[in-house]
Amino acid sequence: MKRGPTSEMQKIQAPFGAWTSALDAGAAAAASLRFGRVETFGGAVYWAEGRPAEGGRVALMRLKRGGEPEELLPAPFSARTRVHEYGGGEFYATALGVFFVNDADQQVWLREESGGVCQITDAPGWRFADFAHDARRDRLICVGEIHNACLAHPRNVLAEIDLCKSGAQAHSVFLDGADFYAAPCVSEDGSHLAWLQWSLPAMPWDAAEVYMSTVDEGGALEFPRRIAGGGGYAAFQPEWAPDNWLFFVADKGESGELFRSKDGTTGPYHGGADLMRPLWSFNQRSYALLDGARAAVAGVENGGARLGVLNLLDGEYNALDTRLRSIEHIAADGDAVVCIGATDDAPAALVRQPLDGGPHEILRAGGGAAIGAGDISVGESVRLTDLEREAVYGVYYPPCNARFEGMRRAAPPVIITCHGGPTGHSPRGFKARTQFFTNRGFAVFDLDYSGSTGYGRDYRERLNGHWGERDAADAEAAARHLIATGQAARGKVFVYGSSAGGLTVLAALARTDVFAGGVSAYGISDLEALQRTTHKFESGYIYGLIGADPDEAQGATALMRERSPITHADEIKTPVLLLQGADDKVVPPQQSELIAASLKARGVPCELILFEGEGHGFRRAEAMIAALEAELAFYRRILSIRD
């Protein structure tokens, strides 16, 4: 390492990837909070926050106007639902208190205003999520998931929880027939109910339908009817206005737009960006009704967040210029919105954003990764169009360290990251994981491969029929582009991916030698095996992604085998690191064990690290730290850099 005098004007020259950093794995991985649902009620803000330092426990929090954040549940209570395995919709605030699902038993509990906590349901085999309060009839309407050892898959319903009863008598099936339900919502006067439903093999962003119905005095549905969705497009986020207009998002065209319905559907309101969100977990939201005349809308355009205000009377849209690069879980709060938002220089936090365009206020910092301004790498959006193929998108984060610079005429090693979708996208703004590597002299390229959201419906559907092909080709194209433009060193490009992104990693390593190594975190290697073990929510997903007919079993199986990385493992020549949760129900450990055994049998360097007690995505601090440190050591070992 070549050292020279240090000052504000002169940095230490050192090989890229070998820089030292004060941002250790503990700060980058363990200290950051994971925010869930956000809700405003009674002048207070409620939210869920996952805490890696407490073993992944999800705390239920409240902030009253002018007060300090307060924790509502004592340990070991953890507000987490496992419906669809991905959860979401874990609590609901009412005048009675806050109803929540306790992770340990998946039952509904009530945190009373007095501070007491009492159990509402006692339903072994049931899971609950995504609540609506029907105050007129003293009940909750929510999603129920019934598990029975005699059934190949659980049964999904809308459930009724009678708040005048308790224990085993409180719950019952309210609505049945579709494979899945979500987003039940009761009109303010209790006269109407709306909800989403869809059935296999579709995913919610393919064909979710919004239904509405009047409700009689006894609480039964009178005239349920489909309002939107199905037939080639999807609906999302039904929500009632006080005057009984039902609002919802639908992607009838290229992007999701806001509509409303009472006696007939009107709209769309053009909100400046795509309002559709993939409903991987419950309570995803892209708009918030402010009053009878306005709505705050949080769309996505070219992968980035766009916040604005829609006038619901004349359709006028006013964009707001904010510092927020990502916006999730938006909720109305007077003349402001609260949401989970990240900026270029601060990680995701609970923030209040005034709708006059003023600066946002941090209500609850995300924690972790406190580094100086000179150490922060700011991402640059990239649109790849120079490779004689369809455009591909991503964000490039260059190496950045206030004390170090790379050797002259040297390009940095690059980590191309593939998000865990495949229907999803890489969130914008400050991410501790990204800064952990850029602060050590790596560049990071967040690849929004074909199939990603945030670029319109056509781009999202581009992967259909081509999973394991176009996404892998996009990763290769990104690597070659970065090398050609001098943003990556030849022979020093790595590829990382989690879940479905792990399949992209393995498929990319099998198709090209442009990568020096790859890291697959709880990734998919065998589609045929996955189809046999996958949970109900995704049991039809694979067919559409690879272009198979579920009614043609033999052909579908053949296509799954052809697209599986395990089939092409003998074409992988570069080192591989596999990170896997031992309790993963979405992508079971056998997926990583199969590819590891195949690679090791042929002498390809491969390490499998199995984390006990972890599922699909790591939640405990010790696992997150160990995974990040193992990944850094893997890259440095290949680059011949000593720690």
XYZ file of C-alpha atoms in Angstrom:
643
model
C 0.000 0.000 0.000
C 1.429 3.346 -1.032
C 1.064 6.060 1.595
C 1.647 9.764 1.317
C 0.965 12.776 3.458
C -2.666 13.105 4.463
C -4.677 16.286 4.418
C -8.040 17.488 3.270
C -6.577 17.832 -0.229
C -4.647 14.588 -0.513
C -5.875 11.084 0.099
C -4.038 7.842 0.680
C -3.629 5.804 -2.494
C -4.550 2.169 -1.950
C -5.902 -0.669 -4.091
C -9.648 -0.581 -4.586
C -11.329 -3.053 -2.276
C -8.565 -2.816 0.347
C -9.594 0.459 1.989
C -10.287 0.514 5.700
C -13.590 1.833 7.007
C -15.162 2.829 10.298
C -18.432 1.359 9.033
C -18.190 -2.162 10.383
C -20.626 -5.004 9.762
C -22.298 -4.432 13.124
C -23.274 -0.870 12.237
C -24.151 -1.718 8.635
C -26.209 -4.828 9.238
C -27.300 -5.086 12.828
C -28.154 -1.638 14.092
C -30.543 -0.637 11.300
C -34.246 -0.925 12.088
C -36.632 -2.616 9.666
C -39.857 -0.674 9.367
C -43.214 -2.281 8.636
C -46.744 -0.920 8.479
C -47.313 2.791 9.202
C -50.708 4.144 10.285
C -52.093 7.428 11.591
C -55.000 7.406 14.020
C -56.344 9.814 16.598
C -53.577 12.343 16.059
C -50.818 9.776 16.617
C -48.514 7.836 14.308
C -48.201 4.065 14.748
C -45.620 1.824 13.151
C -43.904 -1.556 13.391
C -40.118 -1.801 13.590
C -38.043 -4.960 13.348
C -34.988 -5.005 15.596
C -32.074 -7.244 14.590
C -30.390 -6.564 17.935
C -33.388 -8.210 19.667
C -33.329 -11.325 17.540
C -35.593 -9.792 14.897
C -38.430 -8.986 17.315
C -40.963 -6.554 15.817
C -41.847 -3.753 18.219
C -45.114 -1.839 18.002
C -44.501 1.909 18.319
C -46.538 5.102 18.744
C -45.710 8.788 18.506
C -48.213 11.317 19.786
C -48.063 14.880 18.550
C -45.344 16.730 20.438
C -44.263 13.609 22.301
C -41.504 11.015 22.095
C -41.696 7.561 20.465
C -43.094 4.994 22.870
C -43.053 1.224 22.683
C -46.496 -0.291 23.189
C -45.661 -3.971 23.688
C -43.390 -5.504 26.298
C -40.980 -8.224 25.223
C -41.334 -10.994 24.206
C -44.414 -9.825 22.241
C -43.537 -9.405 18.568
C -46.019 -7.964 16.074
C -45.552 -10.141 13.008
C -47.893 -12.168 10.841
C -46.832 -15.051 8.602
C -49.814 -15.151 6.238
C -48.480 -15.843 2.704
C -45.158 -16.367 4.574
C -44.229 -12.746 3.729
C -46.686 -11.192 6.193
C -47.486 -7.491 6.475
C -50.668 -5.964 7.913
C -49.560 -6.937 11.398
C -51.525 -4.342 13.409
C -54.488 -1.969 13.271
C -55.128 1.033 15.542
C -58.683 1.750 16.767
C -60.433 3.664 19.545
C -60.389 0.393 21.525
C -56.613 0.100 21.291
C -54.242 -1.535 18.841
C -55.057 -4.991 17.518
C -51.975 -6.970 16.476
C -50.830 -10.451 15.507
C -48.342 -11.989 17.923
C -45.569 -13.822 16.099
C -45.280 -16.714 18.560
C -48.869 -17.949 18.154
C -50.167 -16.006 15.104
C -53.250 -15.044 17.112
C -54.934 -11.656 17.364
C -54.242 -9.701 20.548
C -55.312 -6.262 21.760
C -53.033 -3.705 23.332
C -55.516 -1.681 25.348
C -55.235 2.055 25.942
C -54.659 1.286 29.612
C -51.486 -0.578 28.641
C -52.836 -4.064 29.199
C -52.474 -6.799 26.577
C -55.177 -9.421 26.111
C -55.686 -12.281 23.670
C -58.686 -12.013 21.328
C -58.608 -15.221 19.255
C -57.719 -18.784 20.156
C -57.659 -20.552 16.822
C -54.957 -23.223 16.468
C -53.991 -23.652 12.816
C -55.175 -20.148 11.888
C -53.106 -17.123 10.948
C -54.481 -13.592 10.657
C -53.454 -10.364 8.879
C -54.616 -7.144 7.211
C -57.393 -5.796 9.450
C -60.377 -3.497 9.030
C -62.518 -2.357 11.961
C -66.298 -2.430 11.557
C -67.132 -0.275 14.589
C -70.847 -0.321 13.769
C -70.991 -4.078 14.391
C -68.164 -4.474 16.903
C -66.044 -6.721 14.732
C -62.850 -6.986 12.714
C -62.764 -8.130 9.091
C -59.359 -9.502 8.152
C -57.486 -12.077 6.097
C -57.451 -15.560 7.568
C -55.191 -18.431 6.570
C -56.217 -21.888 7.768
C -53.499 -24.547 7.986
C -54.511 -28.192 8.109
C -52.178 -31.160 7.795
C -54.742 -32.860 5.539
C -54.547 -30.068 2.949
C -51.776 -29.657 0.400
C -52.087 -25.886 0.798
C -53.714 -23.673 3.421
C -57.174 -22.255 2.857
C -57.344 -18.471 2.542
C -60.491 -16.557 3.497
C -61.788 -13.268 4.748
C -62.435 -13.800 8.430
C -64.754 -12.114 10.910
C -63.622 -11.585 14.503
C -66.528 -10.804 16.828
C -65.201 -8.449 19.507
C -68.115 -9.301 21.790
C -66.757 -12.842 22.030
C -63.362 -14.229 22.955
C -61.183 -17.251 22.510
C -62.301 -20.072 20.233
C -65.724 -18.463 19.652
C -64.453 -15.118 18.337
C -63.457 -16.026 14.786
C -65.391 -17.371 11.800
C -65.175 -17.507 8.022
C -66.781 -14.417 6.510
C -66.020 -14.870 2.793
C -64.613 -17.858 0.922
C -64.133 -19.075 -2.636
C -61.123 -17.239 -4.078
C -57.598 -18.525 -3.510
C -56.444 -15.269 -1.901
C -57.825 -12.132 -0.270
C -56.300 -8.834 0.797
C -57.058 -5.241 1.783
C -60.540 -5.499 3.331
C -61.814 -1.999 4.104
C -65.050 -0.792 5.672
C -66.682 2.493 4.690
C -66.835 5.138 7.399
C -70.557 4.602 8.013
C -70.270 0.807 7.926
C -72.606 0.464 4.963
C -70.064 -0.910 2.475
C -67.133 -3.310 2.354
C -64.435 -3.566 -0.304
C -61.574 -6.026 -0.744
C -59.097 -7.562 -3.188
C -59.153 -11.168 -4.355
C -57.339 -13.328 -6.908
C -56.788 -16.996 -7.691
C -54.020 -19.288 -8.864
C -51.945 -19.358 -10.947
C -51.983 -15.543 -10.955
C -50.002 -13.314 -8.632
C -51.792 -10.221 -7.270
C -50.051 -7.846 -9.689
C -51.305 -9.996 -12.565
C -55.017 -10.219 -11.866
C -56.117 -8.984 -8.432
C -59.747 -7.832 -8.536
C -61.339 -5.188 -6.339
C -64.846 -6.027 -5.116
C -67.331 -3.858 -3.271
C -70.614 -4.696 -1.577
C -73.299 -3.133 0.549
C -73.589 -4.642 4.033
C -76.916 -5.294 5.764
C -77.642 -4.499 9.408
C -76.660 -8.010 10.425
C -73.280 -7.606 8.764
C -73.818 -9.858 5.732
C -72.830 -8.897 2.215
C -75.821 -7.959 0.054
C -74.753 -7.256 -3.507
C -71.033 -7.998 -4.030
C -69.733 -6.977 -7.441
C -66.398 -6.734 -9.150
C -65.320 -3.148 -9.784
C -61.961 -3.592 -11.491
C -59.109 -6.013 -12.086
C -58.866 -9.413 -13.712
C -59.160 -9.868 -17.444
C -55.543 -8.985 -18.139
C -54.876 -6.282 -15.557
C -54.712 -5.862 -11.793
C -56.224 -3.639 -9.111
C -54.543 -2.467 -5.922
C -55.215 -0.620 -2.618
C -58.976 -0.075 -2.320
C -59.766 2.723 0.138
C -62.985 4.494 1.130
C -63.430 8.253 1.211
C -65.840 9.673 3.850
C -68.537 10.225 1.186
C -68.531 6.492 0.258
C -66.524 6.910 -2.933
C -64.221 3.918 -3.303
C -60.728 4.724 -4.584
C -58.297 2.176 -5.982
C -55.295 1.800 -8.308
C -55.505 -0.171 -11.565
C -52.951 -0.716 -14.317
C -55.276 -0.849 -17.307
C -52.562 0.808 -19.364
C -48.790 1.013 -19.097
C -48.793 2.148 -15.465
C -50.963 2.065 -12.357
C -53.289 5.043 -11.997
C -55.877 6.160 -9.463
C -59.596 5.556 -10.074
C -62.751 5.981 -8.010
C -66.142 4.296 -8.054
C -69.582 4.630 -6.534
C -72.334 4.009 -9.049
C -69.783 3.789 -11.831
C -66.037 4.049 -12.220
C -64.410 7.376 -13.022
C -60.813 8.239 -13.774
C -58.049 7.733 -14.173
C -56.374 10.518 -12.293
C -52.944 10.947 -13.846
C -50.565 10.968 -10.910
C -47.283 11.627 -12.644
C -45.808 8.137 -12.078
C -46.682 4.447 -11.675
C -48.854 3.847 -8.582
C -48.956 0.039 -8.857
C -46.936 -1.836 -6.235
C -46.266 -5.584 -6.171
C -48.292 -6.949 -3.262
C -45.623 -9.220 -1.818
C -46.762 -8.259 1.658
C -50.011 -6.782 2.932
C -50.671 -3.059 3.361
C -48.528 -1.810 0.504
C -49.709 1.743 -0.203
C -48.992 4.261 -2.944
C -51.534 6.978 -2.100
C -53.213 8.545 0.924
C -56.562 10.348 0.881
C -56.081 13.728 2.552
C -59.660 15.002 2.484
C -62.580 14.911 0.102
C -60.686 16.914 -2.484
C -57.035 15.807 -2.426
C -54.808 12.741 -2.350
C -51.068 12.429 -1.821
C -49.618 10.014 -4.359
C -46.249 8.258 -4.138
C -45.498 6.889 -7.581
C -42.365 5.375 -9.062
C -40.807 6.650 -12.272
C -37.680 5.105 -13.801
C -37.136 3.343 -10.475
C -37.238 6.505 -8.367
C -39.901 7.823 -5.981
C -42.125 10.725 -7.048
C -44.370 12.425 -4.491
C -47.188 14.749 -5.460
C -50.685 15.965 -4.625
C -53.715 15.186 -6.788
C -56.740 17.447 -6.837
C -59.636 14.979 -6.962
C -62.071 17.605 -8.206
C -60.274 18.784 -11.341
C -57.517 16.153 -11.747
C -54.652 18.646 -11.399
C -51.371 17.101 -10.268
C -48.688 19.061 -8.425
C -45.308 17.380 -8.058
C -43.342 18.017 -4.855
C -39.584 18.518 -4.882
C -38.333 16.504 -1.901
C -35.081 14.836 -0.879
C -36.787 11.462 -0.494
C -35.458 8.831 -2.895
C -37.742 6.017 -1.729
C -41.226 6.240 -0.216
C -43.070 3.316 1.369
C -46.112 2.882 3.647
C -47.495 6.375 3.041
C -50.243 7.657 5.400
C -52.033 10.987 5.697
C -51.228 13.306 8.616
C -53.090 16.605 8.188
C -51.242 18.769 5.673
C -48.401 16.269 5.571
C -47.777 12.588 5.022
C -45.807 10.153 7.130
C -43.927 7.371 5.405
C -40.780 5.316 5.393
C -38.320 7.275 3.308
C -34.613 7.263 2.516
C -32.428 10.061 1.148
C -29.047 9.966 -0.553
C -27.276 10.542 2.754
C -29.507 8.848 5.357
C -31.017 5.337 5.596
C -34.731 4.597 5.565
C -36.482 6.295 8.473
C -39.975 7.202 9.596
C -40.458 10.753 8.316
C -43.133 13.439 8.115
C -43.132 15.237 4.754
C -45.100 18.508 4.544
C -47.177 18.804 1.397
C -46.063 22.384 0.809
C -42.715 20.979 -0.335
C -40.836 21.951 2.817
C -38.087 19.799 4.332
C -39.095 16.515 5.889
C -38.837 15.779 9.613
C -37.333 12.537 10.891
C -39.687 11.021 13.461
C -37.747 7.807 14.002
C -34.248 7.350 12.593
C -33.435 4.047 10.954
C -30.264 3.703 13.006
C -26.886 2.343 12.079
C -24.374 3.391 9.465
C -23.535 6.859 10.780
C -20.726 7.941 8.445
C -19.456 11.308 7.355
C -20.566 13.111 4.218
C -17.211 12.474 2.565
C -17.704 8.731 2.930
C -21.163 8.526 1.350
C -21.487 7.169 -2.177
C -24.421 8.708 -4.047
C -26.035 6.535 -6.694
C -26.337 7.521 -10.343
C -29.225 6.125 -12.386
C -28.082 4.277 -15.505
C -30.025 3.249 -18.585
C -28.117 0.712 -20.675
C -28.958 1.137 -24.332
C -25.617 0.645 -26.086
C -25.524 -3.140 -26.330
C -27.971 -3.710 -29.221
C -30.595 -5.046 -26.858
C -33.610 -3.683 -25.002
C -32.918 -1.013 -22.398
C -31.916 -2.189 -18.917
C -31.864 -0.029 -15.794
C -29.811 0.228 -12.656
C -28.037 2.501 -10.192
C -24.235 2.826 -9.996
C -22.610 3.650 -6.651
C -18.896 4.510 -7.068
C -16.269 3.787 -4.409
C -16.166 6.602 -1.848
C -13.964 7.142 1.193
C -12.800 10.445 2.657
C -9.347 9.014 3.409
C -8.620 6.832 0.394
C -8.493 6.887 -3.371
C -7.718 4.136 -5.863
C -4.416 3.590 -7.605
C -3.849 5.716 -10.696
C -5.392 4.438 -13.933
C -7.072 1.585 -12.021
C -10.773 0.742 -12.185
C -12.581 -0.616 -9.132
C -14.004 -4.074 -8.507
C -17.791 -4.009 -8.886
C -20.574 -5.948 -7.172
C -23.663 -6.233 -9.391
C -26.645 -6.810 -7.100
C -29.803 -8.596 -8.251
C -32.830 -7.880 -6.070
C -34.970 -10.675 -4.707
C -38.072 -10.107 -6.866
C -38.144 -11.074 -9.601
C -41.152 -8.743 -9.444
C -39.662 -5.925 -7.390
C -36.910 -3.341 -7.659
C -33.866 -2.032 -5.824
C -34.884 0.785 -3.477
C -33.183 4.124 -4.040
C -31.301 6.152 -1.471
C -28.822 5.356 1.261
C -28.450 1.658 2.060
C -26.007 0.588 4.752
C -25.080 -2.584 2.879
C -24.108 -0.609 -0.225
C -22.047 1.901 1.775
C -20.282 -0.954 3.591
C -18.733 -1.975 0.279
C -18.294 1.403 -1.454
C -16.501 2.726 1.634
C -13.980 -0.110 1.201
C -13.267 0.660 -2.430
C -15.858 -1.438 -4.260
C -18.379 -0.046 -6.702
C -21.929 -1.386 -6.437
C -24.378 -1.593 -9.326
C -27.993 -2.224 -8.296
C -29.462 -3.966 -11.344
C -33.172 -3.611 -12.036
C -33.257 -6.487 -14.491
C -36.138 -7.267 -16.846
C -39.225 -7.968 -14.747
C -38.532 -5.189 -12.250
C -41.210 -2.745 -11.177
C -40.920 1.023 -11.419
C -40.504 1.182 -15.204
C -44.016 0.455 -16.382
C -46.035 -2.646 -17.027
C -44.252 -3.701 -20.237
C -40.893 -3.780 -18.467
C -42.400 -5.714 -15.556
C -43.858 -8.310 -17.912
C -40.711 -8.608 -20.030
C -39.427 -11.453 -17.869
C -42.581 -13.558 -18.295
C -41.587 -16.744 -20.066
C -37.876 -15.906 -19.816
C -36.869 -16.237 -16.160
C -33.299 -17.474 -15.883
C -32.566 -16.106 -19.353
C -33.257 -12.381 -19.704
C -32.366 -11.552 -16.114
C -29.062 -13.409 -16.431
C -28.412 -11.754 -19.795
C -29.111 -8.365 -18.189
C -26.536 -9.076 -15.474
C -23.968 -10.007 -18.099
C -24.806 -6.913 -20.172
C -24.383 -4.692 -17.111
C -20.990 -6.233 -16.347
C -19.725 -5.744 -19.894
C -21.049 -2.180 -19.997
C -19.288 -1.240 -16.754
C -16.017 -2.740 -17.981
C -16.285 -0.996 -21.355
C -16.937 2.396 -19.727
C -14.083 2.047 -17.241
C -16.398 1.834 -14.249
C -15.319 -1.728 -13.457
C -12.035 -3.579 -13.633
C -11.932 -6.516 -16.017
C -11.737 -9.771 -14.078
C -12.999 -8.065 -10.909
C -16.765 -8.036 -11.399
C -18.908 -9.992 -8.923
C -22.611 -10.738 -8.887
C -24.788 -10.952 -5.772
C -28.456 -11.863 -5.430
C -30.973 -13.011 -2.842
C -33.967 -15.336 -3.278
C -35.001 -15.116 -6.952
C -31.948 -12.903 -7.427
C -29.907 -15.898 -6.328
C -31.239 -17.841 -9.305
C -30.161 -14.941 -11.523
C -26.671 -15.120 -9.998
C -26.294 -18.837 -10.658
C -27.782 -18.601 -14.162
C -25.437 -15.721 -14.995
C -22.373 -17.614 -13.745
C -23.358 -20.570 -15.938
C -23.766 -18.476 -19.111
C -20.636 -16.298 -19.030
C -17.093 -16.031 -17.705
C -17.270 -12.264 -17.205
C -17.756 -12.658 -13.436
C -14.966 -13.377 -10.970
C -17.382 -14.944 -8.496
C -20.943 -14.935 -7.252
C -22.873 -14.843 -3.976
C -26.324 -16.405 -3.706
C -28.289 -15.648 -0.540
C -31.121 -18.161 0.011
C -31.255 -18.448 -3.784
C -33.106 -20.872 -6.026
C -31.172 -23.585 -7.832
C -33.805 -26.224 -8.698
C -37.182 -25.050 -10.011
C -38.698 -28.523 -10.122
C -37.845 -29.100 -6.454
C -39.041 -25.613 -5.571
C -42.399 -26.222 -7.219
C -42.869 -29.336 -5.070
C -42.121 -27.502 -1.822
C -43.155 -23.901 -2.404
C -45.910 -22.293 -0.385
C -49.373 -21.604 -1.768
C -48.884 -17.894 -2.486
C -46.203 -18.614 -5.117
C -47.358 -22.049 -6.257
C -48.424 -20.721 -9.670
C -45.696 -18.110 -10.021
C -43.048 -20.282 -11.681
C -45.302 -21.272 -14.576
C -45.752 -17.731 -15.806
C -42.123 -16.811 -15.277
C -40.800 -19.644 -17.415
C -43.703 -19.761 -19.882
C -45.030 -23.196 -18.900
C -48.590 -24.480 -18.989
C -49.586 -25.840 -15.542
C -52.000 -28.231 -17.254
C -49.169 -29.784 -19.281
C -47.236 -31.432 -16.473
C -44.606 -33.172 -18.593
C -43.732 -30.084 -20.614
C -43.727 -27.847 -17.544
C -41.374 -30.203 -15.705
C -38.999 -30.334 -18.669
C -38.921 -26.557 -18.872
C -38.298 -26.225 -15.128
C -35.337 -28.564 -15.413
C -33.947 -26.665 -18.383
C -34.131 -23.305 -16.573
C -32.760 -24.582 -13.272
C -29.186 -23.584 -12.407
C -28.597 -27.068 -10.988
C -28.973 -28.440 -14.532
C -26.185 -26.158 -15.728
C -23.954 -26.406 -12.671
C -21.203 -28.026 -14.727
C -20.935 -24.756 -16.676
C -20.104 -22.741 -13.557
C -16.338 -22.347 -13.272
C -16.006 -19.437 -10.835
C -16.122 -19.472 -7.004
C -19.520 -19.325 -5.316
C -20.600 -18.363 -1.795
C -24.009 -19.603 -0.610
C -25.779 -18.042 2.382
C -28.859 -19.891 3.619
C -31.351 -19.847 6.486
C -31.914 -23.288 7.975
C -35.615 -22.582 8.615
C -36.439 -21.041 5.224
C -39.966 -22.058 4.169
C -39.944 -20.082 0.906
C -36.664 -21.396 -0.533
C -35.767 -24.453 1.585
C -32.103 -25.202 2.469
C -32.039 -28.106 0.025
C -31.852 -25.554 -2.781
C -28.446 -24.308 -1.605
C -27.283 -27.765 -0.549
C -27.925 -29.186 -4.026
C -25.870 -26.586 -5.867
C -23.092 -26.732 -3.263
C -22.764 -30.507 -3.603
C -22.669 -30.284 -7.397
C -19.995 -27.589 -7.471
C -17.817 -29.229 -4.833
C -17.982 -32.572 -6.680
C -16.371 -30.894 -9.685
C -13.767 -29.007 -7.655
C -15.304 -25.555 -8.069
C -14.590 -23.432 -4.955
C -17.880 -23.231 -3.092
C -18.739 -22.399 0.497
C -22.179 -22.914 2.047
C -22.954 -21.131 5.320
C -26.146 -22.312 7.012
C -27.691 -19.999 9.613
C -29.713 -21.813 12.266
C -32.955 -20.143 13.315
C -33.133 -17.965 10.195
C -35.785 -18.061 7.490
C -36.162 -16.276 4.178
C -34.120 -13.146 4.814
C -31.985 -12.815 7.916
C -33.452 -11.018 10.939
C -31.050 -11.620 13.814
C -28.052 -9.332 14.251
C -25.500 -12.119 14.557
C -26.608 -13.733 11.290
C -26.667 -10.428 9.406
C -23.181 -9.527 10.635
C -21.736 -12.953 9.864
C -23.238 -12.962 6.353
C -21.859 -9.528 5.506
C -18.399 -10.326 6.843
C -18.338 -13.633 4.956
C -19.287 -11.871 1.720
C -16.516 -9.277 2.092
C -13.966 -11.987 2.892
C -15.112 -13.918 -0.203
C -14.510 -10.965 -2.533
C -11.176 -10.064 -0.984
C -9.962 -13.644 -1.151
C -10.613 -13.737 -4.900
C -8.936 -10.331 -5.315
C -5.955 -11.529 -3.226
C -6.510 -8.762 -0.683
C -5.578 -9.522 2.895
C -7.877 -8.297 5.634
